[in-house]
CSV table of C-alpha atoms in Angstrom, one decimal:
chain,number,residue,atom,x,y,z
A,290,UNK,CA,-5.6,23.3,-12.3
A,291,UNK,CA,-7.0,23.2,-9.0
A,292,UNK,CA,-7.8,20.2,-7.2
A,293,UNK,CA,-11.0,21.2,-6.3
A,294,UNK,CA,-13.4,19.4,-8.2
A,295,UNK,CA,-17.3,20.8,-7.9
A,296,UNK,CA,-19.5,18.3,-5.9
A,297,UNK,CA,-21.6,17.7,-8.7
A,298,UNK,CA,-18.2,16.5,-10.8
A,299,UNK,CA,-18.1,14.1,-7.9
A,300,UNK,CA,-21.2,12.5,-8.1
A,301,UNK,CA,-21.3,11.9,-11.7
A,302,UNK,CA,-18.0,10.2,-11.7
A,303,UNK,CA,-19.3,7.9,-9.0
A,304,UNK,CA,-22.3,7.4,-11.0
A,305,UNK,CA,-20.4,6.6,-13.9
A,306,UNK,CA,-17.9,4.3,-11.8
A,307,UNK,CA,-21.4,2.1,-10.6
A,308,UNK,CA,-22.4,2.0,-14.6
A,309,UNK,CA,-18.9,1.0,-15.6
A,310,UNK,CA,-18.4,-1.8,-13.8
A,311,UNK,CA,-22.6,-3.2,-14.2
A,312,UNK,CA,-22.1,-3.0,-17.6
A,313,UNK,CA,-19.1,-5.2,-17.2
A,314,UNK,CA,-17.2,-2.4,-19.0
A,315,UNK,CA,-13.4,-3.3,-17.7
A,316,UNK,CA,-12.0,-0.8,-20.7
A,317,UNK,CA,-14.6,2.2,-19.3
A,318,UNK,CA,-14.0,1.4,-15.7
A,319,UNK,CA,-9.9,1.6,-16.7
A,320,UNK,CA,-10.7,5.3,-18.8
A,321,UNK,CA,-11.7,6.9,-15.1
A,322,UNK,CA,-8.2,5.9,-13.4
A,323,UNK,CA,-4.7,7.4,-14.2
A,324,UNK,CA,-2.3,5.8,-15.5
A,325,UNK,CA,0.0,5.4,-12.3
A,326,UNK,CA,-2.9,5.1,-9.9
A,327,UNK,CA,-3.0,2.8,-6.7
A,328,UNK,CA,-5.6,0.6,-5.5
A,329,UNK,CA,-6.3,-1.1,-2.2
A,330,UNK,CA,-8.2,-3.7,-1.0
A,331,UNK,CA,-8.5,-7.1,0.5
A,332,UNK,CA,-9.8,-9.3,-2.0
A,333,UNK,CA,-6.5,-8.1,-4.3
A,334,UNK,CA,-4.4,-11.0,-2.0
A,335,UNK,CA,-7.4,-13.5,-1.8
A,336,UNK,CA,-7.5,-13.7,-6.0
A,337,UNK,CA,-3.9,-14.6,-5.5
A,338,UNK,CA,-2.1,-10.9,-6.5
A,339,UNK,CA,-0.1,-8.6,-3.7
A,340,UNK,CA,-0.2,-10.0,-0.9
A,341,UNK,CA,0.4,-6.1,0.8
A,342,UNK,CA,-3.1,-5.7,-0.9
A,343,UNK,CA,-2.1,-3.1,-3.3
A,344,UNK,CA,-1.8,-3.0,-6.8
A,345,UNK,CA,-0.2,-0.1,-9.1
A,346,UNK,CA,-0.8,0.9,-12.4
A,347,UNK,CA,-3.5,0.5,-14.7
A,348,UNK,CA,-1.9,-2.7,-16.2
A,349,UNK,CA,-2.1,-4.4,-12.8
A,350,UNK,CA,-5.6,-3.1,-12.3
A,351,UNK,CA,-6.7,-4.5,-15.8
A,352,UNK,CA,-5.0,-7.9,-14.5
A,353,UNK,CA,-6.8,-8.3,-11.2
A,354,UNK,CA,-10.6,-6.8,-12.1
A,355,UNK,CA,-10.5,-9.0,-15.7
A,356,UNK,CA,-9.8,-11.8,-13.2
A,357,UNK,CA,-12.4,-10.5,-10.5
A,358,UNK,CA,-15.0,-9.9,-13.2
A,359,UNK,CA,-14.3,-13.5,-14.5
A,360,UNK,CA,-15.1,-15.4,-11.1
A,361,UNK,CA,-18.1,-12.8,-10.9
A,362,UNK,CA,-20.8,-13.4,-13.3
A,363,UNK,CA,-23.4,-11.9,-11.2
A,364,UNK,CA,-21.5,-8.6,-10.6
A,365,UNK,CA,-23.8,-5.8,-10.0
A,366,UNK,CA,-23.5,-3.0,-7.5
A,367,UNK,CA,-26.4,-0.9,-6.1
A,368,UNK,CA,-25.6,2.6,-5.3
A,369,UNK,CA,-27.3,3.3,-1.8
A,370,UNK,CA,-25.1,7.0,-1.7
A,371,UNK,CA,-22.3,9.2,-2.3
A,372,UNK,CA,-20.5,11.4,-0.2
A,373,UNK,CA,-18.1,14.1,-1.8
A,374,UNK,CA,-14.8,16.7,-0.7
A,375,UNK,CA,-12.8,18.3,-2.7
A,376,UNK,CA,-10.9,15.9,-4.2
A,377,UNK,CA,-12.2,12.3,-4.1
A,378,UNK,CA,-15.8,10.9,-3.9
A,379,UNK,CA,-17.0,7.6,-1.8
A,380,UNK,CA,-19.1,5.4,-3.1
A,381,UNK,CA,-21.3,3.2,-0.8
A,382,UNK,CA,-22.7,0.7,-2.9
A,383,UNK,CA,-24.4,-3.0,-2.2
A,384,UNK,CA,-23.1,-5.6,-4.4
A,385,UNK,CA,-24.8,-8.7,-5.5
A,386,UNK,CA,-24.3,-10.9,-2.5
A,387,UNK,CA,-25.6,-7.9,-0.5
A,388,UNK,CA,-22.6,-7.0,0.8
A,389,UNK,CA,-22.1,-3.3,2.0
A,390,UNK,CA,-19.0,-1.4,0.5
A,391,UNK,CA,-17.4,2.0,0.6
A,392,UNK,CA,-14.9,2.6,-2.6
A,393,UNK,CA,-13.0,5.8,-1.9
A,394,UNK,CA,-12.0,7.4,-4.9
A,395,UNK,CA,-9.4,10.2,-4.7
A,396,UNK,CA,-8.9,12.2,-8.2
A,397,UNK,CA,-6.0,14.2,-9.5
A,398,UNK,CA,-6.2,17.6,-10.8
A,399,UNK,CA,-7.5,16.3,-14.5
A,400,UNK,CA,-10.0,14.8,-12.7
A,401,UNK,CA,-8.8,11.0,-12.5
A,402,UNK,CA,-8.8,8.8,-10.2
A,403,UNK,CA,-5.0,8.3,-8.4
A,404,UNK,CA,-6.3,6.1,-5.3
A,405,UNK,CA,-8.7,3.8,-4.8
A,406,UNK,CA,-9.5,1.6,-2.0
A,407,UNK,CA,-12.5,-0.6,-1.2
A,408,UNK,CA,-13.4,-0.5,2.5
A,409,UNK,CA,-15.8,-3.7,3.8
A,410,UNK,CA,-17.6,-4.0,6.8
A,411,UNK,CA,-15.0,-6.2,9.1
A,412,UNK,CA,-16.4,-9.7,9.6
């Protein structure tokens, strides 16, 4: 199976990424991610997991977003756009403090995501 995924693929798993996570859906957000998959970003140290900021596997990921989502009531993330390749989509969203964030999604062959990271503005 090839690794290039049609643009349109792309966008509606980004699409379905925002909805995931606005529904408060940690079970459909973990469904788009494989198994071994890696995610990066800064706020995984600040919630008091890996310091190196990056997490592996989807039982770490359940761990730290069921935490995130917890602290979060509010969560709700605007899409403002989505930019494709071949194999990943990013999604630039707003979330509900108005923050600006680009989530970089990279997906494997069956189409799940194997890499994440979320990349914030620097302050």
């Amino acid at each position: 199976m090839s690794l290039h995924h049609p643009p349109s693929t792309l966008a509606a798993l980004g699409r379905t990424w925002i909805e995931a996570w606005n529904g408060r859906d940690l079970d459909r957000v973990l469904a788009l991610y494989e198994e071994a998959a890696v995610m990066t970003s800064d706020r995984i140290p600040a919630l008091g997991f890996d310091a190196s900021g990056t997490l592996r596997g989807k039982a770490a990921l359940r761990a730290y977003w069921g935490k995130a989502l917890g602290l979060l009531p509010k969560l709700h993330f605007s899409l403002i756009e989505l930019f494709v390749s071949p194999d990943s989509v990013v999604v630039f969203y707003e979330n509900e403090r108005g923050k600006k964030i680009c989530e970089y999604l990279r997906l494997n062959a069956a189409g799940k995501i194997v890499q994440g990271s979320a990349n914030h503005l620097p302050h």
